[in-house]
PDB file of C-alpha atoms and ligand atoms in Angstrom:
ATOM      1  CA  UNK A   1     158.079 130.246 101.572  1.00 28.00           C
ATOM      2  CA  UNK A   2     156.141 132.380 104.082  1.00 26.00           C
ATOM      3  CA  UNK A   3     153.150 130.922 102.864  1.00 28.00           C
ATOM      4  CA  UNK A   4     154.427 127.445 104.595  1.00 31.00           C
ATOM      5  CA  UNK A   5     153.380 126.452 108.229  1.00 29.00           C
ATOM      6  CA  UNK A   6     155.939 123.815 109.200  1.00 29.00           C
ATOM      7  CA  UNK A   7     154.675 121.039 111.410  1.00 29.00           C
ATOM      8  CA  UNK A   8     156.848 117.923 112.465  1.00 30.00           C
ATOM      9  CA  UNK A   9     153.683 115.003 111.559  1.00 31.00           C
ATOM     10  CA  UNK A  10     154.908 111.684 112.447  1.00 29.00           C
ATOM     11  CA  UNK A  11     152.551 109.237 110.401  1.00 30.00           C
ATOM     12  CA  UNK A  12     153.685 107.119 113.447  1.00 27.00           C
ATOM     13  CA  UNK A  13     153.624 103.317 111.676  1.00 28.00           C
ATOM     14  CA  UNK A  14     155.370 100.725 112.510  1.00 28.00           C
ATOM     15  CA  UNK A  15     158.941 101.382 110.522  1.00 36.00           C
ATOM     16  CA  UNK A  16     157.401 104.021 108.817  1.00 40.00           C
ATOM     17  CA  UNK A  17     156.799 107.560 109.535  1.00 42.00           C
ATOM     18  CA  UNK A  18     156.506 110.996 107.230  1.00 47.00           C
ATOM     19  CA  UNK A  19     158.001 114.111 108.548  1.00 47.00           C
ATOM     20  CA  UNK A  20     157.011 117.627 107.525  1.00 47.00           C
ATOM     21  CA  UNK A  21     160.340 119.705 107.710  1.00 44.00           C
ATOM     22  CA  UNK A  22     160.800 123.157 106.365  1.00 41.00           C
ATOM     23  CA  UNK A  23     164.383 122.287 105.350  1.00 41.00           C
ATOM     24  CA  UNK A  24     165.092 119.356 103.518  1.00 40.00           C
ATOM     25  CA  UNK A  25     168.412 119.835 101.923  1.00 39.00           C
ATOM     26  CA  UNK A  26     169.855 120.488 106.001  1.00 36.00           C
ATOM     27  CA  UNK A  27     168.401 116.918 106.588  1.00 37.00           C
ATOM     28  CA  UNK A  28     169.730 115.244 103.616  1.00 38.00           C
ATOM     29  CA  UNK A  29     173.766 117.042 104.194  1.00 36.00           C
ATOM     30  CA  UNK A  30     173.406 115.110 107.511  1.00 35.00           C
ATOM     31  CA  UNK A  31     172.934 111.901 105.597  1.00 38.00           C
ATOM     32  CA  UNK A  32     169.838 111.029 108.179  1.00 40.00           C
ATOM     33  CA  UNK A  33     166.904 111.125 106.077  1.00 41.00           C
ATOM     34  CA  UNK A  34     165.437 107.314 107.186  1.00 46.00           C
ATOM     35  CA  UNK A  35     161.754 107.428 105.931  1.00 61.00           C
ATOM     36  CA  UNK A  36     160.016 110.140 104.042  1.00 74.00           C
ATOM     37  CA  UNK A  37     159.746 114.126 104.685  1.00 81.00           C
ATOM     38  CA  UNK A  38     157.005 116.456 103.362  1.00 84.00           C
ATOM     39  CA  UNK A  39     157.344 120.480 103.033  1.00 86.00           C
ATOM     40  CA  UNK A  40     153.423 121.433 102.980  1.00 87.00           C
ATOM     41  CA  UNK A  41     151.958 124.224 102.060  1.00 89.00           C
ATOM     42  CA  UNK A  42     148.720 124.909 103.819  1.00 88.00           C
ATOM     43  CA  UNK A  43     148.180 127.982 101.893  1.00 90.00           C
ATOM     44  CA  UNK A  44     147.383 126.223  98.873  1.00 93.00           C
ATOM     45  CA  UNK A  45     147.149 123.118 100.374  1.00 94.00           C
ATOM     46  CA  UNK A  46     149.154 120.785  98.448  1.00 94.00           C
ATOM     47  CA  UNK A  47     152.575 119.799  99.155  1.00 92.00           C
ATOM     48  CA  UNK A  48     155.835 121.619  97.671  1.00 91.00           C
ATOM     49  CA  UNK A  49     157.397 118.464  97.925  1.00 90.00           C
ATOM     50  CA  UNK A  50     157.917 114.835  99.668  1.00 90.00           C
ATOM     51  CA  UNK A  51     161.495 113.622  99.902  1.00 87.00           C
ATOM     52  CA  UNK A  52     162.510 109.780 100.531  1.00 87.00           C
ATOM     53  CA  UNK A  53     165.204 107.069 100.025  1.00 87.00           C
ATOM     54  CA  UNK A  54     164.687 104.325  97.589  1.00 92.00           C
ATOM     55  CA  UNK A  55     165.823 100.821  98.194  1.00 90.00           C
ATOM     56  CA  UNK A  56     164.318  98.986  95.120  1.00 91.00           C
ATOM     57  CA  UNK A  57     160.792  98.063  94.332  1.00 91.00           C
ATOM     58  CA  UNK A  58     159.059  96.031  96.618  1.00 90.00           C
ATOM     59  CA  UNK A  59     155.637  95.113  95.385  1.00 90.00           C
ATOM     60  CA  UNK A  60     153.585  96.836  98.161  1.00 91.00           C
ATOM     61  CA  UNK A  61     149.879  97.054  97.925  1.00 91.00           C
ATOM     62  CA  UNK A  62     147.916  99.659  97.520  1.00 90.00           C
ATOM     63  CA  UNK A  63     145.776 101.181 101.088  1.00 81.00           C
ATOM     64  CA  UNK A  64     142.541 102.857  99.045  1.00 83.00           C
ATOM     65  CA  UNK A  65     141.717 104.782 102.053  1.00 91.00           C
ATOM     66  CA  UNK A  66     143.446 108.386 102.112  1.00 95.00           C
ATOM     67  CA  UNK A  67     144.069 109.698 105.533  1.00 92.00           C
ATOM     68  CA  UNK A  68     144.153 113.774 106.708  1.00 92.00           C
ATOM     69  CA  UNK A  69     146.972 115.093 109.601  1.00 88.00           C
ATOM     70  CA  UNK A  70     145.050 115.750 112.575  1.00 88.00           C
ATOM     71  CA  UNK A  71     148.111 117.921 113.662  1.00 83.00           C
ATOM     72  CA  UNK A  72     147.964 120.169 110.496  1.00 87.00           C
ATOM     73  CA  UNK A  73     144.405 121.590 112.137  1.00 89.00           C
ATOM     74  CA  UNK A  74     145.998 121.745 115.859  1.00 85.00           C
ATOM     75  CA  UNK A  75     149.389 121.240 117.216  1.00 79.00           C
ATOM     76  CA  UNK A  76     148.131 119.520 120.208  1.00 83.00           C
ATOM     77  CA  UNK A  77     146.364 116.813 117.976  1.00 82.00           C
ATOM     78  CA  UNK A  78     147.481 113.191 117.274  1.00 77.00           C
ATOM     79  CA  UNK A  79     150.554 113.128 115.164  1.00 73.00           C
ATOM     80  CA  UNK A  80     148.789 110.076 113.672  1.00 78.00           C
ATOM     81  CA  UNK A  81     147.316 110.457 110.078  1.00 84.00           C
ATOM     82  CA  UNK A  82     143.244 109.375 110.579  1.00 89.00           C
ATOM     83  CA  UNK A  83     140.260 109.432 108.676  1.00 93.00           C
ATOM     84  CA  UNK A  84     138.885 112.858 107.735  1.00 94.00           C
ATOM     85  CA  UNK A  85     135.998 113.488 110.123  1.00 95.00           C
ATOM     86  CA  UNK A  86     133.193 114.939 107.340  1.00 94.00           C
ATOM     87  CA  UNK A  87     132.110 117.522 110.086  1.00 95.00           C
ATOM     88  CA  UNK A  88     134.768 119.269 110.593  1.00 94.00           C
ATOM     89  CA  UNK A  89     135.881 122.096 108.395  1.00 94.00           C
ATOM     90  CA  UNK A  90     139.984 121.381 107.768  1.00 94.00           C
ATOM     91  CA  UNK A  91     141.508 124.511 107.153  1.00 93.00           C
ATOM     92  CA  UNK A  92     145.248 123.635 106.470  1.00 91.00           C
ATOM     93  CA  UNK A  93     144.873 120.613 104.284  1.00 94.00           C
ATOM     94  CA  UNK A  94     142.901 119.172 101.149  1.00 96.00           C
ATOM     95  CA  UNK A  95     140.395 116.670 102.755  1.00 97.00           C
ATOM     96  CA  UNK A  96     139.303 114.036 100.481  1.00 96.00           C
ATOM     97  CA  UNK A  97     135.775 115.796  99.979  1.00 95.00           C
ATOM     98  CA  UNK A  98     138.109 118.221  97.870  1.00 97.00           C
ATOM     99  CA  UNK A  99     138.999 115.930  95.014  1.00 97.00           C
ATOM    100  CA  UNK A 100     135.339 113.831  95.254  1.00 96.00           C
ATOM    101  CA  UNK A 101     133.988 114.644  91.763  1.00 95.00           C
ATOM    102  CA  UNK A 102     136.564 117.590  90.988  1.00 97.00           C
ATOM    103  CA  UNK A 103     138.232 115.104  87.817  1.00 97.00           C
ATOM    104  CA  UNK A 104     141.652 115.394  89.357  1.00 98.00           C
ATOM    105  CA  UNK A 105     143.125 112.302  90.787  1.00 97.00           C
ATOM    106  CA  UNK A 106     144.969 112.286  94.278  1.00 98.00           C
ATOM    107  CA  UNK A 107     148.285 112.179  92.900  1.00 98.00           C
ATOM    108  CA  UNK A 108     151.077 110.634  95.499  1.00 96.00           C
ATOM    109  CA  UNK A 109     154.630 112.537  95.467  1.00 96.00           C
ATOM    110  CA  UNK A 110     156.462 109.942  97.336  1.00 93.00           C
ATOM    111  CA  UNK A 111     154.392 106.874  94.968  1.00 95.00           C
ATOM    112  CA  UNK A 112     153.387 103.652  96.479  1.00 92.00           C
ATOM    113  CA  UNK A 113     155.223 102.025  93.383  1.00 94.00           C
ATOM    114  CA  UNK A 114     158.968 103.311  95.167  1.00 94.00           C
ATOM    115  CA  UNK A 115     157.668 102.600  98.971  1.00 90.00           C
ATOM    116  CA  UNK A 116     160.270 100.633 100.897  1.00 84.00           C
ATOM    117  CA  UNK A 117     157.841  98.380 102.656  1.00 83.00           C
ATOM    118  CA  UNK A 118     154.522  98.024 103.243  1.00 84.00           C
ATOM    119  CA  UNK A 119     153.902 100.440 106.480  1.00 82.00           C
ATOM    120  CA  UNK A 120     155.751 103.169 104.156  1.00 81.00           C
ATOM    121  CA  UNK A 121     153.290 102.519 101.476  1.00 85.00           C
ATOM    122  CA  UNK A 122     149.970 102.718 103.924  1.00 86.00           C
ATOM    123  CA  UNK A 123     151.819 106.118 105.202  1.00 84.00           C
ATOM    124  CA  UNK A 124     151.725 107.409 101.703  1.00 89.00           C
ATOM    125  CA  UNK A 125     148.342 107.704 101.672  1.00 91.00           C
ATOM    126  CA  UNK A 126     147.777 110.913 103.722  1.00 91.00           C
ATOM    127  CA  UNK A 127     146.482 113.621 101.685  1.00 94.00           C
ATOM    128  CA  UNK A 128     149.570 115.970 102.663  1.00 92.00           C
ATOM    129  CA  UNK A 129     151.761 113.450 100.080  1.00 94.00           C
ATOM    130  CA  UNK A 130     149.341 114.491  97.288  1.00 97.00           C
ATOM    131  CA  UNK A 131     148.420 117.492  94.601  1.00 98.00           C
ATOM    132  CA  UNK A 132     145.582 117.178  92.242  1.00 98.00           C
ATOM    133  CA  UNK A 133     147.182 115.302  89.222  1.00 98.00           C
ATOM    134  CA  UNK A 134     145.323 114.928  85.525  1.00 98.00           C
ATOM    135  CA  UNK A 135     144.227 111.251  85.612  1.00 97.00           C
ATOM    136  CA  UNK A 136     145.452 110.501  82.073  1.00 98.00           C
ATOM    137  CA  UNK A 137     148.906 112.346  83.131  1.00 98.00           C
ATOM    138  CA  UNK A 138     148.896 110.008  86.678  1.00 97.00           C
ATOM    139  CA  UNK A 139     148.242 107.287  84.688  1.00 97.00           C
ATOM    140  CA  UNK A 140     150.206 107.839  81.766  1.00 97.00           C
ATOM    141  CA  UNK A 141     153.464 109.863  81.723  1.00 98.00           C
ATOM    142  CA  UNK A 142     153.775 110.620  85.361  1.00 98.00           C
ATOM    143  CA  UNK A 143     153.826 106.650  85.991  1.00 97.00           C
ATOM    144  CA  UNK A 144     156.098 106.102  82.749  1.00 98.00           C
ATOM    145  CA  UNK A 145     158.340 108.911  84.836  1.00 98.00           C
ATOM    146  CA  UNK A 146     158.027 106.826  88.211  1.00 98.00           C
ATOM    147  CA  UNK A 147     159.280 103.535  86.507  1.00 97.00           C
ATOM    148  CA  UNK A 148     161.948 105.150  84.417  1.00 98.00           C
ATOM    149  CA  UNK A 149     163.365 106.639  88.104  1.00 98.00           C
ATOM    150  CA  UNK A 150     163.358 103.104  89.583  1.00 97.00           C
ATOM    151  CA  UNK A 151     164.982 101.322  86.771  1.00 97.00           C
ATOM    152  CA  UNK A 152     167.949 103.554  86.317  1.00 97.00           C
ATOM    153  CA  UNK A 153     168.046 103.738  90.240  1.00 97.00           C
ATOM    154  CA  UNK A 154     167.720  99.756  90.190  1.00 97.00           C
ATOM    155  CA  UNK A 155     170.793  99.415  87.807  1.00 97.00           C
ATOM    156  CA  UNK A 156     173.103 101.991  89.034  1.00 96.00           C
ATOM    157  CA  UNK A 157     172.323 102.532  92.421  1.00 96.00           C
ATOM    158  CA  UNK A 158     172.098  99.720  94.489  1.00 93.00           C
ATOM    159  CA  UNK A 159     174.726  99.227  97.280  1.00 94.00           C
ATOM    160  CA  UNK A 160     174.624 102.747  97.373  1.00 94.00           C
ATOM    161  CA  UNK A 161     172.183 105.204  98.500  1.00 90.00           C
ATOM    162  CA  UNK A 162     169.529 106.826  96.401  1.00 92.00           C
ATOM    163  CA  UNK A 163     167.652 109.967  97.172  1.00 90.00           C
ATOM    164  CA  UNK A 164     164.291 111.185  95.499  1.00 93.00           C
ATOM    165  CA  UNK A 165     162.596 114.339  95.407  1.00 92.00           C
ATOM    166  CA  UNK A 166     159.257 114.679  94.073  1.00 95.00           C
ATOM    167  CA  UNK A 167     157.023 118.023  93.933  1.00 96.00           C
ATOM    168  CA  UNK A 168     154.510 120.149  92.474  1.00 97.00           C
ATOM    169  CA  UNK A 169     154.187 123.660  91.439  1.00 96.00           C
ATOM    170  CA  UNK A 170     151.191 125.862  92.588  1.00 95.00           C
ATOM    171  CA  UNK A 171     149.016 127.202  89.568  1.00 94.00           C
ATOM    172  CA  UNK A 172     147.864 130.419  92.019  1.00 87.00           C
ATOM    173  CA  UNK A 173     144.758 130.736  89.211  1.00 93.00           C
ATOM    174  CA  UNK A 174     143.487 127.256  89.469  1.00 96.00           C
ATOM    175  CA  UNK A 175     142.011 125.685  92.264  1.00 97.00           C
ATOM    176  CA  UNK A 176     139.411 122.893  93.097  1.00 97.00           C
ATOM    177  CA  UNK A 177     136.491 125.214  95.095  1.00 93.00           C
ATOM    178  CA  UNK A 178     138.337 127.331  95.921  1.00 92.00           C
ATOM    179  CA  UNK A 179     140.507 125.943  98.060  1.00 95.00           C
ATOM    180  CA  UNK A 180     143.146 123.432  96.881  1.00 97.00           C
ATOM    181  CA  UNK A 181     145.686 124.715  94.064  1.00 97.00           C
ATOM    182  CA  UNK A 182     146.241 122.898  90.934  1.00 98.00           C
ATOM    183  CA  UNK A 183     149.644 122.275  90.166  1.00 98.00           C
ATOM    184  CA  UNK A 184     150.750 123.710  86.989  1.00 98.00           C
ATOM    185  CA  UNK A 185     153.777 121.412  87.119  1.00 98.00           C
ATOM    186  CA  UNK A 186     155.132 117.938  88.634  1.00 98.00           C
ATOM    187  CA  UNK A 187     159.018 117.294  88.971  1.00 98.00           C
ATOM    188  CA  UNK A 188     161.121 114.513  90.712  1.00 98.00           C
ATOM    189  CA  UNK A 189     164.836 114.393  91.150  1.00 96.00           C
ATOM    190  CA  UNK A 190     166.881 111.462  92.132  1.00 96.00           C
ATOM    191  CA  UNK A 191     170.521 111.477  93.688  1.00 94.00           C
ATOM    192  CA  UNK A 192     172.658 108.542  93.894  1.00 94.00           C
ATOM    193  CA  UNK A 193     175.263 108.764  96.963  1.00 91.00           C
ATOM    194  CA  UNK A 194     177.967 106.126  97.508  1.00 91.00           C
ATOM    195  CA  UNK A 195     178.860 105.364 101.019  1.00 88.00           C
ATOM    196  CA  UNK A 196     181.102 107.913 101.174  1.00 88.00           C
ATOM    197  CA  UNK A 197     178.564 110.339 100.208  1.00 84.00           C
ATOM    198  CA  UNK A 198     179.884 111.275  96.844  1.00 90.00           C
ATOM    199  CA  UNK A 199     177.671 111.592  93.980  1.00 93.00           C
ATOM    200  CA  UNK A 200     177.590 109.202  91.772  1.00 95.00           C
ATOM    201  CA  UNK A 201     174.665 110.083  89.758  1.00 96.00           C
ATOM    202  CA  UNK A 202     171.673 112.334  89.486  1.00 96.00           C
ATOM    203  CA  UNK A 203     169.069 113.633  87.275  1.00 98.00           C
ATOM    204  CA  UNK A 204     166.056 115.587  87.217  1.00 98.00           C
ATOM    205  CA  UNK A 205     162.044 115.421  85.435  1.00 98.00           C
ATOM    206  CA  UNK A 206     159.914 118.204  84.742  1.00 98.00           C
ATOM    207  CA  UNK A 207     156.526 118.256  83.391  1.00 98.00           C
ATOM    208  CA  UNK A 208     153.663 119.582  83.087  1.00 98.00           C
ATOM    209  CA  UNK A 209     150.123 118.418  84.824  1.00 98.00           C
ATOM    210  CA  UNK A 210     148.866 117.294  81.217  1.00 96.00           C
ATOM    211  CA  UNK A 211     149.588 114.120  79.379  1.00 92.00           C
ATOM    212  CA  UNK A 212     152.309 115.855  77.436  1.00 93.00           C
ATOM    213  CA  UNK A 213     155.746 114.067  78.083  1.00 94.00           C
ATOM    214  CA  UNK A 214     158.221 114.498  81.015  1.00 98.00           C
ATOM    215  CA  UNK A 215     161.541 116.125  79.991  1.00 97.00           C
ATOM    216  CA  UNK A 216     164.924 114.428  81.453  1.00 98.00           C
ATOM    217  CA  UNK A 217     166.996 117.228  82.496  1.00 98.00           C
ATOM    218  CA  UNK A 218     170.143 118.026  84.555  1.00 98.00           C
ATOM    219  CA  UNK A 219     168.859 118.516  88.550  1.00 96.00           C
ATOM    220  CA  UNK A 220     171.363 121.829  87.426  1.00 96.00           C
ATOM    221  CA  UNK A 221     168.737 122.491  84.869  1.00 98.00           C
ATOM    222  CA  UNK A 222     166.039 121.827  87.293  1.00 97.00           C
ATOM    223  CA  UNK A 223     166.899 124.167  89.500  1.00 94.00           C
ATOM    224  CA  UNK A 224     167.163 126.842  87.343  1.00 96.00           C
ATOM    225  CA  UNK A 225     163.248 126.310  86.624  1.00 97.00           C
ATOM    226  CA  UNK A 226     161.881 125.593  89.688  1.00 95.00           C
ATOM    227  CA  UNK A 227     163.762 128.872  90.602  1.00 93.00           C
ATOM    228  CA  UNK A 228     161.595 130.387  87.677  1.00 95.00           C
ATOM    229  CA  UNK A 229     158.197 128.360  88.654  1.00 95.00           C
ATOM    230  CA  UNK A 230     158.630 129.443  92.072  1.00 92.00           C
ATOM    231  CA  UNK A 231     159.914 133.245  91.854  1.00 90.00           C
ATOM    232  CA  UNK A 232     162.485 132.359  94.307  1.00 87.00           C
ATOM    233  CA  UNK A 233     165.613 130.296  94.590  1.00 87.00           C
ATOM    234  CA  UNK A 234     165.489 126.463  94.739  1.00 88.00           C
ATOM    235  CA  UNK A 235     167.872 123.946  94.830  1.00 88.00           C
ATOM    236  CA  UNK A 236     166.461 119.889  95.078  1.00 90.00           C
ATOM    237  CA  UNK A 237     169.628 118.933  96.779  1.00 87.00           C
ATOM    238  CA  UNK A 238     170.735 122.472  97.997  1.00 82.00           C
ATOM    239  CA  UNK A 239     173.407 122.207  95.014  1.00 84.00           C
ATOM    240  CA  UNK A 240     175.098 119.191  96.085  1.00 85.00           C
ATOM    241  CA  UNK A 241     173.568 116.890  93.591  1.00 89.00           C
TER     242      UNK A 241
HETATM  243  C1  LIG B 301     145.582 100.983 105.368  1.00 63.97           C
HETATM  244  O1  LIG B 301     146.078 101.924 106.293  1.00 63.97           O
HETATM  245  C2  LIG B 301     145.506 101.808 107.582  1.00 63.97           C
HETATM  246  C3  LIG B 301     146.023 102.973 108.424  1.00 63.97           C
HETATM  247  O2  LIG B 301     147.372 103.012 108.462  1.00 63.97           O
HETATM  248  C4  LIG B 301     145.846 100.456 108.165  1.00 63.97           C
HETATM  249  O3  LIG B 301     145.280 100.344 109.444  1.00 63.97           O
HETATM  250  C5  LIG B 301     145.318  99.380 107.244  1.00 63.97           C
HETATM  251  O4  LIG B 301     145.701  98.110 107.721  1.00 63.97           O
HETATM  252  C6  LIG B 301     145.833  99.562 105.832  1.00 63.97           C
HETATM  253  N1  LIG B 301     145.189  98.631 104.941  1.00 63.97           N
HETATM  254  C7  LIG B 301     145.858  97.887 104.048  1.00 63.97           C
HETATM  255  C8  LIG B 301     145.034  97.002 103.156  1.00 63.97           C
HETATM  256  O5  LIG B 301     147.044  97.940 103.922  1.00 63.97           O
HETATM  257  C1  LIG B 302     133.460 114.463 114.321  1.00 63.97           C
HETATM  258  O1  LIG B 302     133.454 115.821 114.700  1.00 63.97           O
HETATM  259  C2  LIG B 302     132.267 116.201 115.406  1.00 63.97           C
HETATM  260  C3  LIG B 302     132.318 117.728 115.562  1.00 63.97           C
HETATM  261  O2  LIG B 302     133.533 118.128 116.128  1.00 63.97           O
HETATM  262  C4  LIG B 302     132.255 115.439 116.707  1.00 63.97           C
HETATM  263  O3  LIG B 302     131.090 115.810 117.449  1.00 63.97           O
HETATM  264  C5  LIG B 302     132.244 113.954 116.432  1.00 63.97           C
HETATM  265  O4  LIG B 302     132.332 113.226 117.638  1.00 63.97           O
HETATM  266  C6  LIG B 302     133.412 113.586 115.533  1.00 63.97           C
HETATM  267  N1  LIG B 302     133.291 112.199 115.121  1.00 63.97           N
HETATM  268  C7  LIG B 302     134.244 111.311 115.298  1.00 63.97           C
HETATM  269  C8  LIG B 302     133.950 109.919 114.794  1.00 63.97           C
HETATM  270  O5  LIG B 302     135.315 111.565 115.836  1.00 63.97           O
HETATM  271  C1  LIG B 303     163.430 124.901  81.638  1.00 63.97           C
HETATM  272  O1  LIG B 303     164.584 125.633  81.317  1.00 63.97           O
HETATM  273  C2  LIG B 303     165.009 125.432  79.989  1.00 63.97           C
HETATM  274  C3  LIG B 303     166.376 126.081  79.821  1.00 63.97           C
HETATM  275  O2  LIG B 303     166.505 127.219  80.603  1.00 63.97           O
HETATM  276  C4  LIG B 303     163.941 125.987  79.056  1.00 63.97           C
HETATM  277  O3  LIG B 303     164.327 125.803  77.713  1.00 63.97           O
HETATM  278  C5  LIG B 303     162.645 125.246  79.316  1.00 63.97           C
HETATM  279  O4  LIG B 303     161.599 125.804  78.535  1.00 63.97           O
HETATM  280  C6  LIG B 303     162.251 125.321  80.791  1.00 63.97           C
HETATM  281  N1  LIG B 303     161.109 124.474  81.007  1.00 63.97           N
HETATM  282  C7  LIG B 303     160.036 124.887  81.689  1.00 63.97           C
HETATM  283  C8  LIG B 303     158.919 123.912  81.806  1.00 63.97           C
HETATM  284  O5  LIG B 303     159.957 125.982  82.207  1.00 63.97           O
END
């Protein structure tokens, strides 16, 4: 995407940090993907997509308080996510003024619900991990989608390692003023390594960002779409999955 400024962001917590990378798939080959990675796109200003592990639910609370990348603005900043300053005028991210009174929820791609422990599920709230998402659809199927992931991850995949990828597709003719796209589509993918990084099991979610239900589909499948959403090839797991 040429559209895409890459910026490492280290949401520096304790045990927990975010990455922005511009190539997932190279990270996940190497097998080193620890925490969580974000592609952003500061064009439209929502992510493409956050990638993480998932080690089993873990009950984390919920941190209210959504945080901007300082870093995203200037590369000298903090690579600490902090409170959005209300005078400044962010010009590479959705600040939270965005989605104040818009009717779209903040909707997480990496979810608190699969955070590995509770520092991972403070870092997901940075606005960088979120689109605008239809509050019945965050609420209703997307979260149906979230749980379904977990379960089947839960029963096949522990011992082993498991891989998500969650992201949204730009609408280029909607936006919140102006400035942050509305996704005309939310997918996740999950890929289920064993330890010597074989596949054991994947599978892929599309739908759209209505309350309409989420379609199960091969990540093969997947990919074919996303290659149509996008106008230009995609693979969630560069084709190893
Ligand atoms: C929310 O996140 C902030 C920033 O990381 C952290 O300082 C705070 O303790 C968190 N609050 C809760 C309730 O987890
Ligand atoms: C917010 O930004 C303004 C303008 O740059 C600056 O004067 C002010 O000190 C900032 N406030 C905080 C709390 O950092
Ligand atoms: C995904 O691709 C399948 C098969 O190519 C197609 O039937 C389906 O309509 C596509 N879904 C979306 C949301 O584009």
């Amino acid at each position: 995407f040429i559209m895409i400024v890459c910026a490492v962001l280290l949401l520096a917590l304790s045990g927990c940090f975010g990455e922005v990378v511009d190539d997932f798939t190279h990270t996940f080959r190497q097998g080193n993907l620890h925490e969580y990675a974000t592609l952003y796109d500061t064009a439209n200003k929502i992510p493409v997509y956050s990638a993480y592990r998932f080690d089993g639910l873990m009950n984390c609370r919920r941190n209210e308080s959504w945080f901007i990348e300082p870093q995203l603005e200037n590369r000298m900043a903090s690579p600490r996510m902090e409170s959005e300053n209300r005078s400044i005028n962010y010009q590479n991210q959705a600040v939270n003024a965005d989605y104040e009174n818009s009717g779209f929820h903040r909707g997480h791609l990496a979810p608190v619900y699969h955070a590995r422990t509770q520092s991972c599920s403070d870092a997901t709230f940075t606005l960088t991990n979120a689109a605008p998402q239809n509050s019945r659809f965050n609420q209703g199927q997307w979260r149906v989608t979230e749980k379904k992931v977990a379960t089947i991850l839960t029963q096949i995949c522990s011992g082993n390692s498991a891989y998500i990828v969650t992201g949204v597709v730009p609408d280029n003719n909607r936006h919140i003023g102006n400035r942050v796209s509305i996704p005309s589509h939310f997918w996740t993918a999950y890929c289920c390594l064993n330890n010597n990084r074989r596949v054991i099991s994947s599978s892929g979610f599309l739908g759209e960002n209505t309350n309409d239900r989420v379609q199960e589909i091969p990540v093969r499948v997947l990919d074919e779409n996303l290659t149509a959403l996008y106008h230009q090839k995609f693979q969630v797991f560069g084709g190893h999955c």
